[in-house]
Coordinates of C-alpha atoms in Angstrom, one line a residue:
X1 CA 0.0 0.0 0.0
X2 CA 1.1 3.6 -0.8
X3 CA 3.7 5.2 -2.8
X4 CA 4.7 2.5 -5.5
X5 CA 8.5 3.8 -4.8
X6 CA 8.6 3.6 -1.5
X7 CA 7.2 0.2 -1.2
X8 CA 9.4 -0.9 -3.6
X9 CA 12.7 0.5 -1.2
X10 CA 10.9 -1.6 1.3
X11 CA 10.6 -4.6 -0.4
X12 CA 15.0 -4.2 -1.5
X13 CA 15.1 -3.1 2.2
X14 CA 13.6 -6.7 3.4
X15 CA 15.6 -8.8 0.6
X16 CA 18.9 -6.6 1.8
X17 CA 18.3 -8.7 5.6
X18 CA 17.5 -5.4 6.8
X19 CA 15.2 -5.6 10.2
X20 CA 11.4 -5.3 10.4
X21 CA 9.7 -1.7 9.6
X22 CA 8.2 -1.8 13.1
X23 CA 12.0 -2.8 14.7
X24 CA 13.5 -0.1 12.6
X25 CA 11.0 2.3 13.5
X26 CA 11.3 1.3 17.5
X27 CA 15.2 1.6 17.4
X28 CA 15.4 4.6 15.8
X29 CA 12.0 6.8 15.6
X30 CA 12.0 9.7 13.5
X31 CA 12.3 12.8 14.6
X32 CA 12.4 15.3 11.8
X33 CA 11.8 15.1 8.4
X34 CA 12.5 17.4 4.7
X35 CA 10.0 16.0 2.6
X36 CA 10.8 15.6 -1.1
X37 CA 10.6 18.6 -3.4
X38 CA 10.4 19.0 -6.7
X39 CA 12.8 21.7 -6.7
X40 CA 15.7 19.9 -4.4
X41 CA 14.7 16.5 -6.1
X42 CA 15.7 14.7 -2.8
X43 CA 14.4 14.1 0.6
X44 CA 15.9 13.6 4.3
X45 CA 14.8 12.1 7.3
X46 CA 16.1 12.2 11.0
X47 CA 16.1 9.4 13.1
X48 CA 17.0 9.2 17.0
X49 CA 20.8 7.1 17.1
X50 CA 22.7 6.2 19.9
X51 CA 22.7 9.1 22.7
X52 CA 23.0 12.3 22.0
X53 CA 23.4 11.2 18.1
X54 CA 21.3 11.6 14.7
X55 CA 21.0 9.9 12.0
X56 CA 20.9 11.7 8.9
X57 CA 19.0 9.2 5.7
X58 CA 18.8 11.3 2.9
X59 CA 17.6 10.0 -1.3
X60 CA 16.7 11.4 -4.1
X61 CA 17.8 12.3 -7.9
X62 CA 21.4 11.5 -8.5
X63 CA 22.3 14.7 -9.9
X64 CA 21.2 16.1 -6.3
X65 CA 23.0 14.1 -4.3
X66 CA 26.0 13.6 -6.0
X67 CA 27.8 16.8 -5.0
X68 CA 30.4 18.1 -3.0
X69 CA 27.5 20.3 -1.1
X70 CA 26.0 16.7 0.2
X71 CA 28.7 14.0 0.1
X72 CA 31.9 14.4 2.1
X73 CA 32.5 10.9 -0.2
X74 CA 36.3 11.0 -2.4
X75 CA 35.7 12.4 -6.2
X76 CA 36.7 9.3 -7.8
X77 CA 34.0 7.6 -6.1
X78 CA 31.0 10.4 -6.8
X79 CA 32.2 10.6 -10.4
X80 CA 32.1 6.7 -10.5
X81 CA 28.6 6.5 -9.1
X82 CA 27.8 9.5 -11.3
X83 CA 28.4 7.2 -14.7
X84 CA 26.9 4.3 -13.1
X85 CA 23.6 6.1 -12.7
X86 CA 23.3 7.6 -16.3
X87 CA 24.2 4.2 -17.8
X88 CA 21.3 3.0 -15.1
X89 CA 18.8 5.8 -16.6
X90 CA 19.4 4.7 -20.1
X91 CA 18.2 1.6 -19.7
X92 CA 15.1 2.4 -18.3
X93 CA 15.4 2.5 -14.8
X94 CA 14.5 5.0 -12.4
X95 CA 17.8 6.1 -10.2
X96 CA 18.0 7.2 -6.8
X97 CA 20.7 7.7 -4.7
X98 CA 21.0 7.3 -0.9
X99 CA 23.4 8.6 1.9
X100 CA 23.5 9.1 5.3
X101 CA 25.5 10.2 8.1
X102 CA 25.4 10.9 11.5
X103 CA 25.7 14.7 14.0
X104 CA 25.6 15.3 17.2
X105 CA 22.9 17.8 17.2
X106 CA 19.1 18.2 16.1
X107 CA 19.1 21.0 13.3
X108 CA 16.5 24.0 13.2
X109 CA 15.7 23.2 9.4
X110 CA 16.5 19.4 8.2
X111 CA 17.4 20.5 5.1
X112 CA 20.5 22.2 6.4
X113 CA 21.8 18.1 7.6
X114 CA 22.2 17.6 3.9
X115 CA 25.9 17.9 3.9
X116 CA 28.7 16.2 4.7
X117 CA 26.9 12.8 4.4
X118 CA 28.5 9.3 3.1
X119 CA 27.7 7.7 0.1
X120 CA 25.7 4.5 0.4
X121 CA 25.1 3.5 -3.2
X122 CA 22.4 3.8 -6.2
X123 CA 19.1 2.0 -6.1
X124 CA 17.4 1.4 -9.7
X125 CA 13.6 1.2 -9.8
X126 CA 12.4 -0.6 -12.8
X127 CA 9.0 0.8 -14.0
X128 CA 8.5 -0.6 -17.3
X129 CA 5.6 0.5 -19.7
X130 CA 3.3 -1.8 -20.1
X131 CA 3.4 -4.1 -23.2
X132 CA -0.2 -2.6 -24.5
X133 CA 1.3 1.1 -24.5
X134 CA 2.5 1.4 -27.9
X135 CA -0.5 0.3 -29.5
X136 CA -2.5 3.0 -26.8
X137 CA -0.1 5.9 -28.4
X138 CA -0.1 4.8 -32.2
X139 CA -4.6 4.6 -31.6
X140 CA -3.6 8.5 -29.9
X141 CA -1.8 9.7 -32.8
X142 CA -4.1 7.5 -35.2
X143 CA -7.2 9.7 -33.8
X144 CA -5.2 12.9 -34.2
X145 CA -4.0 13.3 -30.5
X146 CA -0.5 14.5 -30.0
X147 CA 0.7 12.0 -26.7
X148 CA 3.7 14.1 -25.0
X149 CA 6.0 12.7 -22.1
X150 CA 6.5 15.2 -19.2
X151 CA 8.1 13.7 -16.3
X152 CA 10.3 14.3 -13.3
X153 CA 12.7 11.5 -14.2
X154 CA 16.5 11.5 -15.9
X155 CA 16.4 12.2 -19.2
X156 CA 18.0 9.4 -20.5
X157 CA 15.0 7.4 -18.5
X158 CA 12.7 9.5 -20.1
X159 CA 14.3 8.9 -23.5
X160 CA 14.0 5.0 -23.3
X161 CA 10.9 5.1 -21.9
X162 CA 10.0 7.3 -25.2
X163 CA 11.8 5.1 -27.5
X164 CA 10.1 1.8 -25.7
X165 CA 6.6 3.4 -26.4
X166 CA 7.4 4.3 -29.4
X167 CA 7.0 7.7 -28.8
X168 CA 10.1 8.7 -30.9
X169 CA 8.4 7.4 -33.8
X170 CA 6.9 10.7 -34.6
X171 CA 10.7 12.5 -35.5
X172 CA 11.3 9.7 -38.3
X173 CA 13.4 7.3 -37.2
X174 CA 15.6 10.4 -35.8
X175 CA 16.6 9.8 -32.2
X176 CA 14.1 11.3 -29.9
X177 CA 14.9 15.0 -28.5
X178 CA 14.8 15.6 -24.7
X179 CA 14.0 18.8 -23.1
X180 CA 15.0 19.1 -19.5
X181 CA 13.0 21.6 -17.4
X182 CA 15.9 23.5 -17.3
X183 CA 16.2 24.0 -20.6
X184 CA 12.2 25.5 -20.4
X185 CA 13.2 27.7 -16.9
X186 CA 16.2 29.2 -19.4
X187 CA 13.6 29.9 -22.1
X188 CA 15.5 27.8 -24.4
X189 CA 12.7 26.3 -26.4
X190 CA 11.1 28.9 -28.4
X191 CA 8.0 26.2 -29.3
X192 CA 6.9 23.9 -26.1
X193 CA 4.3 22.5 -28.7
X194 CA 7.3 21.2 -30.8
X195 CA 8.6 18.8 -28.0
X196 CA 7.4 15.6 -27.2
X197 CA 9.5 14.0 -24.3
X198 CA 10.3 16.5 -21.1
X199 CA 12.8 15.2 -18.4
X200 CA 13.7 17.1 -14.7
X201 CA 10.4 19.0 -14.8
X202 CA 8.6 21.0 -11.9
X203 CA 5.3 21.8 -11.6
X204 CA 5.7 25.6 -12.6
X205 CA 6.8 24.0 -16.5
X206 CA 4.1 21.2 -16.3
X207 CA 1.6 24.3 -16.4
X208 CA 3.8 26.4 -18.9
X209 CA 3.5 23.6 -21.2
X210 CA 0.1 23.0 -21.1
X211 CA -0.8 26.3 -21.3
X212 CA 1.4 26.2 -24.4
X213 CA -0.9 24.2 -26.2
X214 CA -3.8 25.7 -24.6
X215 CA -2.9 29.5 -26.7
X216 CA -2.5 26.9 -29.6
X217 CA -5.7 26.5 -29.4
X218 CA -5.0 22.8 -28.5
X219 CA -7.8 21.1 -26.2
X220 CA -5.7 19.1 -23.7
X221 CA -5.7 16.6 -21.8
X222 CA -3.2 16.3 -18.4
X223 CA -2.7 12.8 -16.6
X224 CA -0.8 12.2 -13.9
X225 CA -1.2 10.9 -10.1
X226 CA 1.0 12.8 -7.8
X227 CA 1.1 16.1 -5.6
X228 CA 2.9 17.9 -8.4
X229 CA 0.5 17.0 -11.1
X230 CA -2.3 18.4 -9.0
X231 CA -2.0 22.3 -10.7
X232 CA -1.5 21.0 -14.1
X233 CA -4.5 19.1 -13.9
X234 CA -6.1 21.4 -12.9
X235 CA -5.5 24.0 -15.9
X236 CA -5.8 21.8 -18.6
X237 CA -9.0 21.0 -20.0
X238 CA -9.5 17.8 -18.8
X239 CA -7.3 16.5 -16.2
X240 CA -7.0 12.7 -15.6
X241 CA -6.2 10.7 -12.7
X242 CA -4.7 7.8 -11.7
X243 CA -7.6 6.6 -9.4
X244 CA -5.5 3.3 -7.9
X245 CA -1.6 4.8 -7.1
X246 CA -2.6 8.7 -7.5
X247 CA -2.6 10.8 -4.6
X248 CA -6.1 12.3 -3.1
X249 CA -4.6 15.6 -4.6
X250 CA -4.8 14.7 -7.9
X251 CA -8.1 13.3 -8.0
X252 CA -9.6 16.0 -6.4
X253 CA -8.2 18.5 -9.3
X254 CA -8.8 16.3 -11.9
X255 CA -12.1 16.1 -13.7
X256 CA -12.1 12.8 -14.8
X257 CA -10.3 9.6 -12.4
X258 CA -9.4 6.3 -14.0
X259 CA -10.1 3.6 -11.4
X260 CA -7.7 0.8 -13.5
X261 CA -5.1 3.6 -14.1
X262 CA -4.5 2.5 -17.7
X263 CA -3.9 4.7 -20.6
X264 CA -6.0 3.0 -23.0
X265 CA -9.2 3.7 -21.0
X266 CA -8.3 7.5 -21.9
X267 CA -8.7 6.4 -25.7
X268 CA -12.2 4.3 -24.8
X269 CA -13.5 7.1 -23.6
X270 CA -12.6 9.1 -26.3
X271 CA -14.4 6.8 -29.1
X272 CA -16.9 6.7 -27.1
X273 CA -17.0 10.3 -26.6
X274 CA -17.0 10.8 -30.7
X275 CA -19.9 8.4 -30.8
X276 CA -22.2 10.0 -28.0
X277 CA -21.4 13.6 -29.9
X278 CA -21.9 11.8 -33.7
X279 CA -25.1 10.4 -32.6
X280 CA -26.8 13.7 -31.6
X281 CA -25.6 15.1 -34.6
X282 CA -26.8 12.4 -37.0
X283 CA -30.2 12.7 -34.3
X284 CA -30.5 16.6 -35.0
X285 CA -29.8 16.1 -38.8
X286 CA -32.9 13.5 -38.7
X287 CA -35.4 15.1 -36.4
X288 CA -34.9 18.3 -37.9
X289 CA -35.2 17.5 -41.7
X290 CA -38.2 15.7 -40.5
X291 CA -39.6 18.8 -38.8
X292 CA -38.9 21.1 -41.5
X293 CA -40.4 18.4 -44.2
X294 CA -43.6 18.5 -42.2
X295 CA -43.6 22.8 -41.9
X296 CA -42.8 22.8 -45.7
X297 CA -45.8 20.2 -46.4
X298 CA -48.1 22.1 -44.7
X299 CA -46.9 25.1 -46.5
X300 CA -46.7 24.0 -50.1
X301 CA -49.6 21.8 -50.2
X302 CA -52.3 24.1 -50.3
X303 CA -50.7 26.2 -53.6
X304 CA -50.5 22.7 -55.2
X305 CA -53.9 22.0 -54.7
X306 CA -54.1 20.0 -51.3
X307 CA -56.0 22.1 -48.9
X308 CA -55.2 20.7 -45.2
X309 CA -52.4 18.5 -46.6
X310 CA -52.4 17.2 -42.6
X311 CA -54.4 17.5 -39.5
X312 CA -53.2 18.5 -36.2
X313 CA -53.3 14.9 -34.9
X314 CA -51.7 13.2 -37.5
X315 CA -48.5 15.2 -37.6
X316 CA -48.2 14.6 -33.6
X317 CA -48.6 10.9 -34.6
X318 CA -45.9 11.6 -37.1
X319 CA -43.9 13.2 -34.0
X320 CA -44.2 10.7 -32.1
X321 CA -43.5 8.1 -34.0
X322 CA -40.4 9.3 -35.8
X323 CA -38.8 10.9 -33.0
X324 CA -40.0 9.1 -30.0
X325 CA -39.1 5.4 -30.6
X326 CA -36.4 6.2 -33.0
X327 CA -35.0 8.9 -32.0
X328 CA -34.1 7.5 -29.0
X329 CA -33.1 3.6 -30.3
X330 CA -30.5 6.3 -32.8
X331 CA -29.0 7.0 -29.3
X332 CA -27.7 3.5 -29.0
X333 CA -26.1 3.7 -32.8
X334 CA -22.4 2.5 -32.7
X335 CA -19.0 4.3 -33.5
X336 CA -18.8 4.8 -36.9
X337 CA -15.9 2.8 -38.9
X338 CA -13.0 4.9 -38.8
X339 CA -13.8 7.1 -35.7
X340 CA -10.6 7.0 -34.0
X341 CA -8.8 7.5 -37.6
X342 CA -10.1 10.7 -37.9
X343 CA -8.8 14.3 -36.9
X344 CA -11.1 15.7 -33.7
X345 CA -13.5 18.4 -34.9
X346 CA -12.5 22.3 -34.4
X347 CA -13.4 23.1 -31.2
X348 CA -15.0 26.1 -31.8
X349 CA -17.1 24.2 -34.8
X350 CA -21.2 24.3 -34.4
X351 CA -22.6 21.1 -33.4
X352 CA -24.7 21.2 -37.0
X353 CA -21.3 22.5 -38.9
X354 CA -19.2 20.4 -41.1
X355 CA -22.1 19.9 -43.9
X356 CA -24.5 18.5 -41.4
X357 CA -27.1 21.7 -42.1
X358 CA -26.6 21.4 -45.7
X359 CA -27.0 17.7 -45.3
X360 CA -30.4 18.3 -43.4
X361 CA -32.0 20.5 -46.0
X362 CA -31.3 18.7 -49.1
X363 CA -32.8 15.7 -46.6
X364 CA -36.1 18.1 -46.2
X365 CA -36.7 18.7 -49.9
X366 CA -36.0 15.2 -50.5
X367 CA -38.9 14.2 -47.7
X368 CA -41.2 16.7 -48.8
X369 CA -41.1 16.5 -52.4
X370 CA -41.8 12.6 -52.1
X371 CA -44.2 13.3 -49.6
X372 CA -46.0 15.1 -51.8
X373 CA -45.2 13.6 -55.1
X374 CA -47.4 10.7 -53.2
X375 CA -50.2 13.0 -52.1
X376 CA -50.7 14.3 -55.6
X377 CA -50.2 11.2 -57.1
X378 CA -53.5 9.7 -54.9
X379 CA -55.2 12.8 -55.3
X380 CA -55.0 12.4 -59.2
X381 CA -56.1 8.4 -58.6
X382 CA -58.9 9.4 -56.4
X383 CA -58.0 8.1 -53.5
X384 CA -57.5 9.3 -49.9
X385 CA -55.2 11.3 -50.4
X386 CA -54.3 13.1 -47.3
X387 CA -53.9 9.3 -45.5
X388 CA -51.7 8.4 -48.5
X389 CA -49.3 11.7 -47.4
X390 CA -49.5 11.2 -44.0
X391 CA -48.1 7.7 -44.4
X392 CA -46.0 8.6 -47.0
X393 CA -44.3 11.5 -45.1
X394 CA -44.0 9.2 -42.3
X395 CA -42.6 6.5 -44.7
X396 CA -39.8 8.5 -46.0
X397 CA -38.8 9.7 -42.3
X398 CA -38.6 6.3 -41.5
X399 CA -36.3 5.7 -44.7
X400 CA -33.8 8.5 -44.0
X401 CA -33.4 7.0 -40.4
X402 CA -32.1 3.8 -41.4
X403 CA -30.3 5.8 -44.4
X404 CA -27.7 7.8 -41.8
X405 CA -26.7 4.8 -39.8
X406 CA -22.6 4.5 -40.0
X407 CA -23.2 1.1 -39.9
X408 CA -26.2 -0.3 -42.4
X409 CA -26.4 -4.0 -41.1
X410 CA -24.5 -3.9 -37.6
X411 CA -26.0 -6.2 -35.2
X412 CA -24.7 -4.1 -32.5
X413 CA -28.0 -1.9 -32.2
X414 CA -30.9 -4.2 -32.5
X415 CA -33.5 -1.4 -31.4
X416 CA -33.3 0.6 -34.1
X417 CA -34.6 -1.7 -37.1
X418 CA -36.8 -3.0 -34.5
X419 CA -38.7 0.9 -33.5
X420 CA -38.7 1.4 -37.2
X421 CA -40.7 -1.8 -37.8
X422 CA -42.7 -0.6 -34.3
X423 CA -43.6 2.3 -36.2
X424 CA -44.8 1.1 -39.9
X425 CA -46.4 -1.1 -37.7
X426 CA -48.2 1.9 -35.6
X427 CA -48.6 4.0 -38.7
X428 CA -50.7 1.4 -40.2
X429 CA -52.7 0.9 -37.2
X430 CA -53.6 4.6 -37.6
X431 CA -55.1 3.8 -40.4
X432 CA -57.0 0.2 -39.9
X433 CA -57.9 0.4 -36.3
X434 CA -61.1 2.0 -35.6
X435 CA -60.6 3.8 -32.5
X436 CA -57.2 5.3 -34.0
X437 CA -58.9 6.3 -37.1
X438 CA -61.8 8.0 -35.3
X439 CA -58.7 10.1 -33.3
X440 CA -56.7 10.9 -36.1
X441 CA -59.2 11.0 -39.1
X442 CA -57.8 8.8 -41.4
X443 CA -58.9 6.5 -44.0
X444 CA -58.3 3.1 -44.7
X445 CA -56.3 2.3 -47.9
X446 CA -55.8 -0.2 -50.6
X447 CA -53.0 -1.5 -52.4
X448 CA -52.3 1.6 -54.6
X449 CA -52.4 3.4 -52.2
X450 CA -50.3 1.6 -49.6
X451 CA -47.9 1.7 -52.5
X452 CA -47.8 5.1 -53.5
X453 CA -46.6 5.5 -49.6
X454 CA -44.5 3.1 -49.3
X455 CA -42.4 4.4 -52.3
X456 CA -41.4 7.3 -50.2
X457 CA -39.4 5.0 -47.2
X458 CA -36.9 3.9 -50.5
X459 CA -36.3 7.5 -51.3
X460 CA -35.8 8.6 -48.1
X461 CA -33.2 5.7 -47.6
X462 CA -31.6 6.6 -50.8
X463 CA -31.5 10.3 -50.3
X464 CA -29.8 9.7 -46.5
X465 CA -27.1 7.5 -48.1
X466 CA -26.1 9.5 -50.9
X467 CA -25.7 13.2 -48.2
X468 CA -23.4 10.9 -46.1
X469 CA -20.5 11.8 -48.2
X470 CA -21.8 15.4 -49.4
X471 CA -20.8 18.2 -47.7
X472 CA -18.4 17.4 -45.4
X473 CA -14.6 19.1 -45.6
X474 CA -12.0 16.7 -46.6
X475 CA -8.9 15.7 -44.2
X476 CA -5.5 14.2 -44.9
X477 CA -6.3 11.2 -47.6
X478 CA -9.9 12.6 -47.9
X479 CA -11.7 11.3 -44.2
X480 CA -14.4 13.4 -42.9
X481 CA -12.3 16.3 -40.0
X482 CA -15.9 16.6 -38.1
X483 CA -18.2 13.9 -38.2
X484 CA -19.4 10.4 -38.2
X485 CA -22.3 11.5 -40.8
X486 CA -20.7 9.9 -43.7

């Protein structure tokens, strides 16, 4: 339980032969303590010795501890354990080193004990990414996110961590560029944006380089699950934390808290985030075509010679039916093919931009002119005429529905073929079941007639499928930038 790091020192400590925690703590309680800071990159801790003695346990970054300010250790010996912990850090590991040493007195400050301490040695940490991490990254890139490495670590740690991830892929095959948070404190990189692995950073830089991308107009996206990620998380647009390992600081600045603490839950909920938004889009395309078919019905039909083309009932029933059972069953639609293999959408973009209003009204002439096309087309035969339009506008709704699904035959949403066929079913009941009949004033029809309706749910189909790739801005090797309408 606790920090991964320090339980893993206490599992080395209890391999080592070392004595119990609670013997340890017994024998020598701790009376002070310097708690680790970004900024020092080390941490010290002072225990009571023999009497009248302290001990002085001191870890932390090497490049912090290795100095003449801390050790009272011979050169040689610093400089050996200095090369021993880069060649350590570009394999992977995480480096710490440890000394200690003993006074006489209790300092004022702990932090003024650092000095004059005795080298114990190096500990490596090995933290590997998981196997599953470079296919999380390419999916990132894949769905336009830009993935960027910013971590307290050495930078040749970060670098093999990068390389293992395959985060260098993006410069080419080129060996992957480092940028230490010295290097940002010294203003050394013009363009945070341009980097993609950060090493030695403090939380001051973690919020200069998000709010980089931020004035880039960039939506971003922070994880992390310690104290120092807690104010980056907080400024970015959606901070993420490690729910298991991260600290109660993080998850209380973060907006969204991953309970299994894997990256590739970030991606999930970013298809299904596209899905959720590409779903009310292809709704509003739908309901509103509908809507304005049915306003531009009961306009036109009178100059064509249909007085009343519908009564007040009938175009609730249409309501109802349409976008009641499946409007909602289109809320259950899944992620179109290729959602995560396309750019996200401007973020200042309307929720009906990218073609999607052009898309509806070509959908609305298409709806009405059928509509009425049928209408006429009864009136001329003699039949009933407004019942033939009222089914047929309900028809060719019906036809545009199944027309903008992503995904013609998935079997992944069952409920929308199924409220489709609830509602030819319910239409036609407005028209042969008495007590509806008397409600809606309708009139029962024959064949022709049935026909002349039904000929509308084709062209509404047809009509949705061929708008699905109209309108919409083309992106690198021609996919849609903003939608799942296709």
């Amino acid at each position: 339980m606790g920090d991964p790091l320090e339980a893993a020192l206490l599992a080395a400590a209890a391999k080592a032969g070392c004595l119990p925690e609670p013997e340890l703590r017994a024998s020598h309680p701790r009376i002070g303590e310097a708690p680790f800071d970004s900024l020092r990159k080390r941490m010290t801790t002072l225990h009571e010795a023999a009497p009248g003695q302290v001990l002085v346990c001191l870890k932390g970054a090497p490049e912090a501890v290795l100095t003449t300010a801390v050790l009272r250790t011979d050169a040689d010996t610093v400089a050996h354990a200095g090369r021993a912990a880069a060649d350590l850090a570009g394999e992977g590991y995480r480096v710490l080193a440890v000394a200690s040493g003993v006074r006489d007195d209790v300092p004022e400050q702990v932090a003024t004990a650092e000095s004059g301490l005795k080298l114990l040695g190096l500990v490596a940490l090995s933290d590997p990414p998981k196997p599953h991490e470079a296919r999380t990254l390419a999916s990132c890139r894949a769905a336009g996110i830009t993935p960027v490495l910013i971590t307290g670590d050495h930078p040749a740690t970060a670098r093999a961590v990068a390389d293992a991830v395959g985060l260098a892929g993006e410069t080419d095959g080129r060996a992957v560029h480092v940028v230490t948070g010295a290097d940002v404190a010294a203003g050394r990189v013009p363009d945070l944006t341009s980097v993609r692995v950060f090493a030695r950073t403090d939380p001051q830089q973690k919020l200069d380089i998000v709010a980089a991308w931020r004035a880039k107009g960039a939506v971003t996206a922070m994880t992390g699950d310690g104290v120092n990620d807690g104010p980056a998380l907080h400024r970015a647009d959606i901070g993420v934390a490690m729910g298991a390992r991260g600290t109660e600081v993080a998850r209380q600045a973060a907006d969204l808290v991953l309970t299994d603490d894997e990256l590739a839950t970030v991606v999930s909920a970013v298809e299904e985030g596209r899905r959720v938004y590409d779903n009310i889009r292809r709704f509003l395309v739908y309901g509103m075509a509908g809507g304005a078919a049915e306003i531009l019905v009961m306009l036109a039909g009178p100059f064509l010679g249909l007085p009343l083309p519908l009564r007040a009932g009938q175009i609730l029933w249409i309501n109802l039916l349409t976008h009641g059972l499946t409007g909602v069953a289109m809320g259950a639609e899944p992620a179109s093919p290729g959602t995560m293999r396309r750019p996200p959408r401007p973020p200042d973009q309307h929720i009906l931009g990218g073609g999607a209003w052009q898309r509806l009204l070509v959908l609305a002439a298409v709806v009405t002119a059928a509509s009425l096309g049928a209408g006429l087309a009864a009136q001329a035969l003699g039949l009933a005429w407004q019942s033939v339009l009222f089914l047929a506008l309900l028809a060719a709704q019906l036809g545009v529905v199944l027309g903008l699904r992503a995904r013609l035959f998935t079997r992944k949403n069952p409920f929308l073929p199924a409220s489709v066929l609830a509602s030819a079913l319910l239409a036609l009941a407005a028209l042969y079941l008495p007590f509806l009949r008397a409600a809606l004033d309708t009139d029962p029809l024959g064949g022709a007639g049935l026909t002349l309706a039904a000929a509308c749910a084709p062209a509404g189909f047809l009509a949705a499928r061929a708008v699905r790739t109209a309108f919409r801005p083309s992106g690198p090797a021609g996919t849609d930038e903003t939608t799942g309408l296709r």
